[in-house]
Amino acid sequence: MSDFSPQTCATVAKVIRSRHSVRRFLPASVSREIVRELLELAARAPSGGNVQPWRVHVLAGEARKALSVAILSEYEQGRQECRDFDFYPDQWREPWLSRRRKMGLGLYGLLKIAKGDKERMRAQSGRNYLFFDAPVGMILTLDEALGRGMFLDCGVFIGNLLTAARAHGLDTCVQDSFADYPATIRRHLKLGENERIVTGIALGYADPSAPENQLVTEREPIERFADFYGF
Ligand SMILES: Cc1cc2nc3c(=O)[nH]c(=O)nc-3n(C[C@H](O)[C@H](O)[C@H](O)COP(=O)(O)O)c2cc1C
């Protein structure tokens, strides 16, 4: 017996399905109180031994802009930093290659960026560091003393955060791009060397007129990623 009504289940499913990554936000601000509520819900995430390894740096207004300026100055000079954690593979192979390609083609297609137009592609990538104009940007970190498996705990935390944001009519984009500039972020936010950069997250209200926000991504059918035993 469920504690919740079928309508509640349907609402939860609707909230989850309504989330998609937003890459252009409206200037409308998000209050500190709402962000606190989202973080409180996100922190209900389970974690190994209830260690709660996540740490979040929440930036708005001038603080958000200043971090963007610091990173963009590195990005525009073509400077590269040593990442704290690997993310994408060095050598892409199937089935991941096709999925990633499809997503990229879809996004650049909507933005009318021609294949091979490296300048515009780079400009679009650079927009990551503006948090896609979102009023709130977050940097999630993990202490180096903790095992990499605790990335998993951070992932559950992020999942909660994104769903809670959607329930408030807010939109998000998880942004690994920030993890390309760990030294700049640490220096700028005066973080300890022990704080490893997991990801950035943009939070705000989607600009409904932006072509890049029309991207609809597909998912593989369950049979492609799950095996069932003993049913
Ligand atoms: C860990 C993680 C890192 C991501 N990094 C970026 C990023 O740096 N820039 C970006 O535009 N989107 C980023 N995304 C968004 C993905 O491209 C997006 O989730 C995926 O294409 C599926 O689309 P959807 O979120 O609209 O369902 C990231 C998503 C996750 C979960």
PDB file of C-alpha atoms and ligand atoms in Angstrom:
ATOM      1  CA  MET A   1       0.000   0.000   0.000  1.00  0.00           C
ATOM      2  CA  SER A   2       1.339   3.362  -0.969  1.00  0.00           C
ATOM      3  CA  ASP A   3       1.253   6.292   1.454  1.00  0.00           C
ATOM      4  CA  PHE A   4       0.467   8.481  -1.513  1.00  0.00           C
ATOM      5  CA  SER A   5      -2.512   8.799  -3.811  1.00  0.00           C
ATOM      6  CA  PRO A   6      -2.311   7.944  -7.543  1.00  0.00           C
ATOM      7  CA  GLN A   7      -2.644  11.687  -8.199  1.00  0.00           C
ATOM      8  CA  THR A   8       0.479  12.359  -6.127  1.00  0.00           C
ATOM      9  CA  CYS A   9       2.376   9.687  -8.081  1.00  0.00           C
ATOM     10  CA  ALA A  10       1.203  11.256 -11.328  1.00  0.00           C
ATOM     11  CA  THR A  11       2.298  14.696 -10.125  1.00  0.00           C
ATOM     12  CA  VAL A  12       5.763  13.448  -9.148  1.00  0.00           C
ATOM     13  CA  ALA A  13       6.111  11.796 -12.572  1.00  0.00           C
ATOM     14  CA  LYS A  14       4.983  15.017 -14.247  1.00  0.00           C
ATOM     15  CA  VAL A  15       7.512  17.095 -12.296  1.00  0.00           C
ATOM     16  CA  ILE A  16      10.342  14.675 -13.184  1.00  0.00           C
ATOM     17  CA  ARG A  17       9.352  14.538 -16.858  1.00  0.00           C
ATOM     18  CA  SER A  18       9.060  18.312 -17.073  1.00  0.00           C
ATOM     19  CA  ARG A  19      12.778  18.795 -16.331  1.00  0.00           C
ATOM     20  CA  HIS A  20      15.160  19.436 -19.138  1.00  0.00           C
ATOM     21  CA  SER A  21      18.444  21.293 -19.283  1.00  0.00           C
ATOM     22  CA  VAL A  22      17.963  25.011 -19.834  1.00  0.00           C
ATOM     23  CA  ARG A  23      20.693  26.990 -21.587  1.00  0.00           C
ATOM     24  CA  ARG A  24      19.187  30.470 -21.587  1.00  0.00           C
ATOM     25  CA  PHE A  25      17.580  31.963 -18.504  1.00  0.00           C
ATOM     26  CA  LEU A  26      15.441  35.046 -17.894  1.00  0.00           C
ATOM     27  CA  PRO A  27      16.902  37.776 -15.647  1.00  0.00           C
ATOM     28  CA  ALA A  28      14.159  37.175 -13.012  1.00  0.00           C
ATOM     29  CA  SER A  29      15.834  36.675  -9.644  1.00  0.00           C
ATOM     30  CA  VAL A  30      15.477  33.717  -7.281  1.00  0.00           C
ATOM     31  CA  SER A  31      15.330  34.527  -3.584  1.00  0.00           C
ATOM     32  CA  ARG A  32      17.786  33.221  -1.023  1.00  0.00           C
ATOM     33  CA  GLU A  33      14.794  31.643   0.822  1.00  0.00           C
ATOM     34  CA  ILE A  34      13.800  29.570  -2.209  1.00  0.00           C
ATOM     35  CA  VAL A  35      17.397  28.454  -2.747  1.00  0.00           C
ATOM     36  CA  ARG A  36      17.591  27.471   0.929  1.00  0.00           C
ATOM     37  CA  GLU A  37      14.379  25.443   0.596  1.00  0.00           C
ATOM     38  CA  LEU A  38      15.754  23.622  -2.463  1.00  0.00           C
ATOM     39  CA  LEU A  39      19.024  22.884  -0.680  1.00  0.00           C
ATOM     40  CA  GLU A  40      17.197  21.607   2.380  1.00  0.00           C
ATOM     41  CA  LEU A  41      15.247  19.188   0.165  1.00  0.00           C
ATOM     42  CA  ALA A  42      18.355  18.215  -1.814  1.00  0.00           C
ATOM     43  CA  ALA A  43      20.127  17.360   1.435  1.00  0.00           C
ATOM     44  CA  ARG A  44      17.431  14.764   2.223  1.00  0.00           C
ATOM     45  CA  ALA A  45      19.401  12.639  -0.257  1.00  0.00           C
ATOM     46  CA  PRO A  46      20.817   9.410   1.130  1.00  0.00           C
ATOM     47  CA  SER A  47      24.599   9.199   1.442  1.00  0.00           C
ATOM     48  CA  GLY A  48      27.019   6.500   2.508  1.00  0.00           C
ATOM     49  CA  GLY A  49      26.990   6.405   6.324  1.00  0.00           C
ATOM     50  CA  ASN A  50      24.981   9.668   6.171  1.00  0.00           C
ATOM     51  CA  VAL A  51      28.305  11.410   5.640  1.00  0.00           C
ATOM     52  CA  GLN A  52      26.581  14.110   3.493  1.00  0.00           C
ATOM     53  CA  PRO A  53      29.784  14.817   1.574  1.00  0.00           C
ATOM     54  CA  TRP A  54      28.407  17.619  -0.636  1.00  0.00           C
ATOM     55  CA  ARG A  55      29.384  21.245  -0.220  1.00  0.00           C
ATOM     56  CA  VAL A  56      27.656  23.946  -2.250  1.00  0.00           C
ATOM     57  CA  HIS A  57      28.810  27.487  -3.041  1.00  0.00           C
ATOM     58  CA  VAL A  58      25.755  29.497  -4.076  1.00  0.00           C
ATOM     59  CA  LEU A  59      26.367  32.636  -6.094  1.00  0.00           C
ATOM     60  CA  ALA A  60      24.017  35.415  -7.166  1.00  0.00           C
ATOM     61  CA  GLY A  61      24.288  39.024  -8.337  1.00  0.00           C
ATOM     62  CA  GLU A  62      27.795  40.482  -8.411  1.00  0.00           C
ATOM     63  CA  ALA A  63      29.324  37.347  -6.860  1.00  0.00           C
ATOM     64  CA  ARG A  64      27.950  35.237  -9.728  1.00  0.00           C
ATOM     65  CA  LYS A  65      29.159  37.728 -12.314  1.00  0.00           C
ATOM     66  CA  ALA A  66      32.639  37.969 -10.786  1.00  0.00           C
ATOM     67  CA  LEU A  67      33.177  34.204 -10.998  1.00  0.00           C
ATOM     68  CA  SER A  68      32.008  34.259 -14.632  1.00  0.00           C
ATOM     69  CA  VAL A  69      34.508  37.024 -15.435  1.00  0.00           C
ATOM     70  CA  ALA A  70      37.352  35.127 -13.743  1.00  0.00           C
ATOM     71  CA  ILE A  71      36.674  31.888 -15.640  1.00  0.00           C
ATOM     72  CA  LEU A  72      35.893  33.537 -18.976  1.00  0.00           C
ATOM     73  CA  SER A  73      39.198  35.381 -18.893  1.00  0.00           C
ATOM     74  CA  GLU A  74      40.974  31.984 -18.677  1.00  0.00           C
ATOM     75  CA  TYR A  75      38.691  30.404 -21.273  1.00  0.00           C
ATOM     76  CA  GLU A  76      39.092  33.224 -23.786  1.00  0.00           C
ATOM     77  CA  GLN A  77      42.878  33.032 -23.514  1.00  0.00           C
ATOM     78  CA  GLY A  78      42.646  29.310 -24.243  1.00  0.00           C
ATOM     79  CA  ARG A  79      44.165  28.389 -20.861  1.00  0.00           C
ATOM     80  CA  GLN A  80      43.542  24.839 -19.696  1.00  0.00           C
ATOM     81  CA  GLU A  81      43.652  23.520 -16.140  1.00  0.00           C
ATOM     82  CA  CYS A  82      44.151  20.094 -14.668  1.00  0.00           C
ATOM     83  CA  ARG A  83      40.725  18.738 -13.705  1.00  0.00           C
ATOM     84  CA  ASP A  84      40.094  17.238 -10.279  1.00  0.00           C
ATOM     85  CA  PHE A  85      37.998  14.381 -11.715  1.00  0.00           C
ATOM     86  CA  ASP A  86      37.779  12.759 -15.135  1.00  0.00           C
ATOM     87  CA  PHE A  87      34.417  12.931 -16.830  1.00  0.00           C
ATOM     88  CA  TYR A  88      34.347  12.189 -20.550  1.00  0.00           C
ATOM     89  CA  PRO A  89      36.486   9.345 -21.908  1.00  0.00           C
ATOM     90  CA  ASP A  90      39.653  10.117 -23.903  1.00  0.00           C
ATOM     91  CA  GLN A  91      38.501   7.719 -26.588  1.00  0.00           C
ATOM     92  CA  TRP A  92      34.817   7.807 -27.397  1.00  0.00           C
ATOM     93  CA  ARG A  93      33.098   4.589 -28.409  1.00  0.00           C
ATOM     94  CA  GLU A  94      29.613   3.300 -28.984  1.00  0.00           C
ATOM     95  CA  PRO A  95      26.922   3.484 -27.779  1.00  0.00           C
ATOM     96  CA  TRP A  96      27.933   6.693 -25.977  1.00  0.00           C
ATOM     97  CA  LEU A  97      29.483   8.382 -29.002  1.00  0.00           C
ATOM     98  CA  SER A  98      26.235   8.388 -31.024  1.00  0.00           C
ATOM     99  CA  ARG A  99      24.160   9.580 -28.105  1.00  0.00           C
ATOM    100  CA  ARG A 100      26.494  12.485 -27.414  1.00  0.00           C
ATOM    101  CA  ARG A 101      26.715  13.346 -31.103  1.00  0.00           C
ATOM    102  CA  LYS A 102      22.943  13.368 -31.430  1.00  0.00           C
ATOM    103  CA  MET A 103      22.580  15.722 -28.484  1.00  0.00           C
ATOM    104  CA  GLY A 104      25.244  18.088 -29.842  1.00  0.00           C
ATOM    105  CA  LEU A 105      23.754  18.086 -33.342  1.00  0.00           C
ATOM    106  CA  GLY A 106      20.315  18.785 -31.886  1.00  0.00           C
ATOM    107  CA  LEU A 107      21.579  21.736 -29.845  1.00  0.00           C
ATOM    108  CA  TYR A 108      23.692  23.266 -32.612  1.00  0.00           C
ATOM    109  CA  GLY A 109      20.867  22.676 -35.096  1.00  0.00           C
ATOM    110  CA  LEU A 110      18.455  24.705 -32.970  1.00  0.00           C
ATOM    111  CA  LEU A 111      21.074  27.462 -32.637  1.00  0.00           C
ATOM    112  CA  LYS A 112      21.728  27.301 -36.394  1.00  0.00           C
ATOM    113  CA  ILE A 113      25.416  26.697 -35.776  1.00  0.00           C
ATOM    114  CA  ALA A 114      26.770  24.961 -38.863  1.00  0.00           C
ATOM    115  CA  LYS A 115      28.853  21.797 -38.550  1.00  0.00           C
ATOM    116  CA  GLY A 116      32.488  22.851 -38.307  1.00  0.00           C
ATOM    117  CA  ASP A 117      31.740  26.440 -37.255  1.00  0.00           C
ATOM    118  CA  LYS A 118      34.271  26.203 -34.453  1.00  0.00           C
ATOM    119  CA  GLU A 119      34.057  29.883 -33.531  1.00  0.00           C
ATOM    120  CA  ARG A 120      30.336  29.808 -32.783  1.00  0.00           C
ATOM    121  CA  MET A 121      30.634  26.418 -31.092  1.00  0.00           C
ATOM    122  CA  ARG A 122      33.293  27.830 -28.812  1.00  0.00           C
ATOM    123  CA  ALA A 123      31.183  30.909 -28.106  1.00  0.00           C
ATOM    124  CA  GLN A 124      28.255  28.661 -27.151  1.00  0.00           C
ATOM    125  CA  SER A 125      30.517  26.571 -24.882  1.00  0.00           C
ATOM    126  CA  GLY A 126      31.742  29.788 -23.300  1.00  0.00           C
ATOM    127  CA  ARG A 127      28.161  30.673 -22.341  1.00  0.00           C
ATOM    128  CA  ASN A 128      28.419  27.858 -19.792  1.00  0.00           C
ATOM    129  CA  TYR A 129      30.619  30.163 -17.724  1.00  0.00           C
ATOM    130  CA  LEU A 130      27.860  32.789 -17.580  1.00  0.00           C
ATOM    131  CA  PHE A 131      25.701  30.037 -16.069  1.00  0.00           C
ATOM    132  CA  PHE A 132      23.677  30.642 -19.260  1.00  0.00           C
ATOM    133  CA  ASP A 133      22.586  33.997 -17.705  1.00  0.00           C
ATOM    134  CA  ALA A 134      20.908  32.258 -14.756  1.00  0.00           C
ATOM    135  CA  PRO A 135      20.473  34.498 -11.691  1.00  0.00           C
ATOM    136  CA  VAL A 136      21.877  31.771  -9.438  1.00  0.00           C
ATOM    137  CA  GLY A 137      24.943  29.649 -10.025  1.00  0.00           C
ATOM    138  CA  MET A 138      26.153  26.872  -7.780  1.00  0.00           C
ATOM    139  CA  ILE A 139      29.502  25.155  -7.502  1.00  0.00           C
ATOM    140  CA  LEU A 140      29.384  21.736  -5.893  1.00  0.00           C
ATOM    141  CA  THR A 141      32.542  20.442  -4.257  1.00  0.00           C
ATOM    142  CA  LEU A 142      33.725  17.259  -2.583  1.00  0.00           C
ATOM    143  CA  ASP A 143      36.591  17.021  -0.080  1.00  0.00           C
ATOM    144  CA  GLU A 144      39.640  15.251  -1.479  1.00  0.00           C
ATOM    145  CA  ALA A 145      39.814  13.094   1.662  1.00  0.00           C
ATOM    146  CA  LEU A 146      36.612  11.349   0.582  1.00  0.00           C
ATOM    147  CA  GLY A 147      36.577   8.529  -1.954  1.00  0.00           C
ATOM    148  CA  ARG A 148      35.497   9.129  -5.529  1.00  0.00           C
ATOM    149  CA  GLY A 149      32.547   6.839  -4.895  1.00  0.00           C
ATOM    150  CA  MET A 150      31.040   9.745  -2.981  1.00  0.00           C
ATOM    151  CA  PHE A 151      30.409  11.364  -6.340  1.00  0.00           C
ATOM    152  CA  LEU A 152      27.381   9.079  -6.203  1.00  0.00           C
ATOM    153  CA  ASP A 153      26.073  10.824  -3.082  1.00  0.00           C
ATOM    154  CA  CYS A 154      26.542  14.169  -4.835  1.00  0.00           C
ATOM    155  CA  GLY A 155      24.599  12.822  -7.812  1.00  0.00           C
ATOM    156  CA  VAL A 156      21.634  11.875  -5.641  1.00  0.00           C
ATOM    157  CA  PHE A 157      21.804  15.329  -4.017  1.00  0.00           C
ATOM    158  CA  ILE A 158      21.783  16.991  -7.434  1.00  0.00           C
ATOM    159  CA  GLY A 159      18.862  14.830  -8.592  1.00  0.00           C
ATOM    160  CA  ASN A 160      16.803  15.957  -5.608  1.00  0.00           C
ATOM    161  CA  LEU A 161      17.764  19.563  -6.201  1.00  0.00           C
ATOM    162  CA  LEU A 162      16.690  19.482  -9.854  1.00  0.00           C
ATOM    163  CA  THR A 163      13.345  17.864  -9.047  1.00  0.00           C
ATOM    164  CA  ALA A 164      12.642  20.255  -6.171  1.00  0.00           C
ATOM    165  CA  ALA A 165      13.524  23.197  -8.432  1.00  0.00           C
ATOM    166  CA  ARG A 166      11.069  21.995 -11.063  1.00  0.00           C
ATOM    167  CA  ALA A 167       8.310  21.672  -8.464  1.00  0.00           C
ATOM    168  CA  HIS A 168       8.879  25.397  -7.776  1.00  0.00           C
ATOM    169  CA  GLY A 169       8.632  26.201 -11.492  1.00  0.00           C
ATOM    170  CA  LEU A 170      12.395  26.716 -11.662  1.00  0.00           C
ATOM    171  CA  ASP A 171      14.800  25.384 -14.271  1.00  0.00           C
ATOM    172  CA  THR A 172      18.342  24.137 -14.100  1.00  0.00           C
ATOM    173  CA  CYS A 173      21.367  23.010 -16.051  1.00  0.00           C
ATOM    174  CA  VAL A 174      24.033  20.785 -14.522  1.00  0.00           C
ATOM    175  CA  GLN A 175      27.358  22.013 -15.903  1.00  0.00           C
ATOM    176  CA  ASP A 176      30.438  19.858 -15.910  1.00  0.00           C
ATOM    177  CA  SER A 177      32.151  22.676 -17.840  1.00  0.00           C
ATOM    178  CA  PHE A 178      32.963  24.373 -14.536  1.00  0.00           C
ATOM    179  CA  ALA A 179      35.069  21.377 -13.541  1.00  0.00           C
ATOM    180  CA  ASP A 180      37.466  22.390 -16.347  1.00  0.00           C
ATOM    181  CA  TYR A 181      38.556  25.386 -14.218  1.00  0.00           C
ATOM    182  CA  PRO A 182      39.150  24.043 -10.697  1.00  0.00           C
ATOM    183  CA  ALA A 183      42.204  26.199  -9.953  1.00  0.00           C
ATOM    184  CA  THR A 184      40.466  29.419 -11.000  1.00  0.00           C
ATOM    185  CA  ILE A 185      37.341  28.547  -8.995  1.00  0.00           C
ATOM    186  CA  ARG A 186      39.380  27.666  -5.891  1.00  0.00           C
ATOM    187  CA  ARG A 187      41.431  30.844  -6.185  1.00  0.00           C
ATOM    188  CA  HIS A 188      38.427  33.077  -6.862  1.00  0.00           C
ATOM    189  CA  LEU A 189      36.164  31.641  -4.137  1.00  0.00           C
ATOM    190  CA  LYS A 190      39.107  31.261  -1.743  1.00  0.00           C
ATOM    191  CA  LEU A 191      38.453  27.545  -1.307  1.00  0.00           C
ATOM    192  CA  GLY A 192      40.912  25.202   0.327  1.00  0.00           C
ATOM    193  CA  GLU A 193      43.044  22.942  -1.876  1.00  0.00           C
ATOM    194  CA  ASN A 194      41.068  20.030  -0.398  1.00  0.00           C
ATOM    195  CA  GLU A 195      37.824  21.180  -2.062  1.00  0.00           C
ATOM    196  CA  ARG A 196      37.531  19.340  -5.361  1.00  0.00           C
ATOM    197  CA  ILE A 197      35.218  20.768  -7.995  1.00  0.00           C
ATOM    198  CA  VAL A 198      32.425  18.326  -8.869  1.00  0.00           C
ATOM    199  CA  THR A 199      30.189  20.460 -11.094  1.00  0.00           C
ATOM    200  CA  GLY A 200      28.407  23.759 -11.612  1.00  0.00           C
ATOM    201  CA  ILE A 201      24.626  24.126 -11.652  1.00  0.00           C
ATOM    202  CA  ALA A 202      22.632  26.996 -13.151  1.00  0.00           C
ATOM    203  CA  LEU A 203      19.292  27.819 -11.515  1.00  0.00           C
ATOM    204  CA  GLY A 204      16.589  30.228 -12.640  1.00  0.00           C
ATOM    205  CA  TYR A 205      13.618  30.611 -14.946  1.00  0.00           C
ATOM    206  CA  ALA A 206      13.874  29.395 -18.543  1.00  0.00           C
ATOM    207  CA  ASP A 207      13.586  31.879 -21.378  1.00  0.00           C
ATOM    208  CA  PRO A 208      10.730  30.224 -23.293  1.00  0.00           C
ATOM    209  CA  SER A 209      11.612  32.043 -26.517  1.00  0.00           C
ATOM    210  CA  ALA A 210      15.205  30.742 -26.686  1.00  0.00           C
ATOM    211  CA  PRO A 211      15.760  28.122 -29.418  1.00  0.00           C
ATOM    212  CA  GLU A 212      18.343  26.257 -27.299  1.00  0.00           C
ATOM    213  CA  ASN A 213      15.651  25.638 -24.683  1.00  0.00           C
ATOM    214  CA  GLN A 214      13.523  23.751 -27.204  1.00  0.00           C
ATOM    215  CA  LEU A 215      15.932  20.784 -27.231  1.00  0.00           C
ATOM    216  CA  VAL A 216      14.150  17.530 -26.468  1.00  0.00           C
ATOM    217  CA  THR A 217      16.471  14.657 -25.643  1.00  0.00           C
ATOM    218  CA  GLU A 218      15.453  11.028 -25.965  1.00  0.00           C
ATOM    219  CA  ARG A 219      16.138   8.126 -23.661  1.00  0.00           C
ATOM    220  CA  GLU A 220      16.944   4.539 -24.489  1.00  0.00           C
ATOM    221  CA  PRO A 221      14.147   2.043 -23.854  1.00  0.00           C
ATOM    222  CA  ILE A 222      14.401   0.209 -20.523  1.00  0.00           C
ATOM    223  CA  GLU A 223      15.423  -3.053 -22.279  1.00  0.00           C
ATOM    224  CA  ARG A 224      18.633  -1.339 -23.434  1.00  0.00           C
ATOM    225  CA  PHE A 225      19.871  -0.537 -19.950  1.00  0.00           C
ATOM    226  CA  ALA A 226      18.170  -2.915 -17.496  1.00  0.00           C
ATOM    227  CA  ASP A 227      18.157  -6.673 -16.990  1.00  0.00           C
ATOM    228  CA  PHE A 228      15.560  -8.287 -14.798  1.00  0.00           C
ATOM    229  CA  TYR A 229      16.132 -11.444 -12.757  1.00  0.00           C
ATOM    230  CA  GLY A 230      13.707 -13.655 -10.842  1.00  0.00           C
ATOM    231  CA  PHE A 231      10.465 -11.874 -11.693  1.00  0.00           C
TER     232      PHE A 231
HETATM  233  C1  LIG B   1      26.859  15.679 -14.829  1.00  0.00           C
HETATM  234  C2  LIG B   1      26.303  16.509 -15.950  1.00  0.00           C
HETATM  235  C3  LIG B   1      27.111  17.439 -16.577  1.00  0.00           C
HETATM  236  C4  LIG B   1      26.592  18.244 -17.599  1.00  0.00           C
HETATM  237  N1  LIG B   1      27.384  19.235 -18.136  1.00  0.00           N
HETATM  238  C5  LIG B   1      26.847  20.111 -19.034  1.00  0.00           C
HETATM  239  C6  LIG B   1      27.579  21.239 -19.475  1.00  0.00           C
HETATM  240  O1  LIG B   1      28.717  21.490 -19.054  1.00  0.00           O
HETATM  241  N2  LIG B   1      26.984  22.074 -20.348  1.00  0.00           N
HETATM  242  C7  LIG B   1      25.722  21.871 -20.831  1.00  0.00           C
HETATM  243  O2  LIG B   1      25.231  22.668 -21.639  1.00  0.00           O
HETATM  244  N3  LIG B   1      24.990  20.801 -20.426  1.00  0.00           N
HETATM  245  C8  LIG B   1      25.509  19.937 -19.523  1.00  0.00           C
HETATM  246  N4  LIG B   1      24.761  18.884 -19.047  1.00  0.00           N
HETATM  247  C9  LIG B   1      23.397  18.683 -19.539  1.00  0.00           C
HETATM  248  C10 LIG B   1      23.300  17.461 -20.450  1.00  0.00           C
HETATM  249  O3  LIG B   1      23.769  17.796 -21.731  1.00  0.00           O
HETATM  250  C11 LIG B   1      21.833  17.014 -20.488  1.00  0.00           C
HETATM  251  O4  LIG B   1      21.458  16.608 -19.190  1.00  0.00           O
HETATM  252  C12 LIG B   1      21.579  15.852 -21.433  1.00  0.00           C
HETATM  253  O5  LIG B   1      21.844  16.226 -22.775  1.00  0.00           O
HETATM  254  C13 LIG B   1      20.133  15.355 -21.342  1.00  0.00           C
HETATM  255  O6  LIG B   1      19.244  16.406 -21.635  1.00  0.00           O
HETATM  256  P1  LIG B   1      18.173  16.945 -20.584  1.00  0.00           P
HETATM  257  O7  LIG B   1      18.908  17.361 -19.350  1.00  0.00           O
HETATM  258  O8  LIG B   1      17.547  18.128 -21.287  1.00  0.00           O
HETATM  259  O9  LIG B   1      17.210  15.848 -20.287  1.00  0.00           O
HETATM  260  C14 LIG B   1      25.257  18.076 -18.035  1.00  0.00           C
HETATM  261  C15 LIG B   1      24.446  17.136 -17.387  1.00  0.00           C
HETATM  262  C16 LIG B   1      24.952  16.374 -16.350  1.00  0.00           C
HETATM  263  C17 LIG B   1      24.045  15.428 -15.624  1.00  0.00           C
END
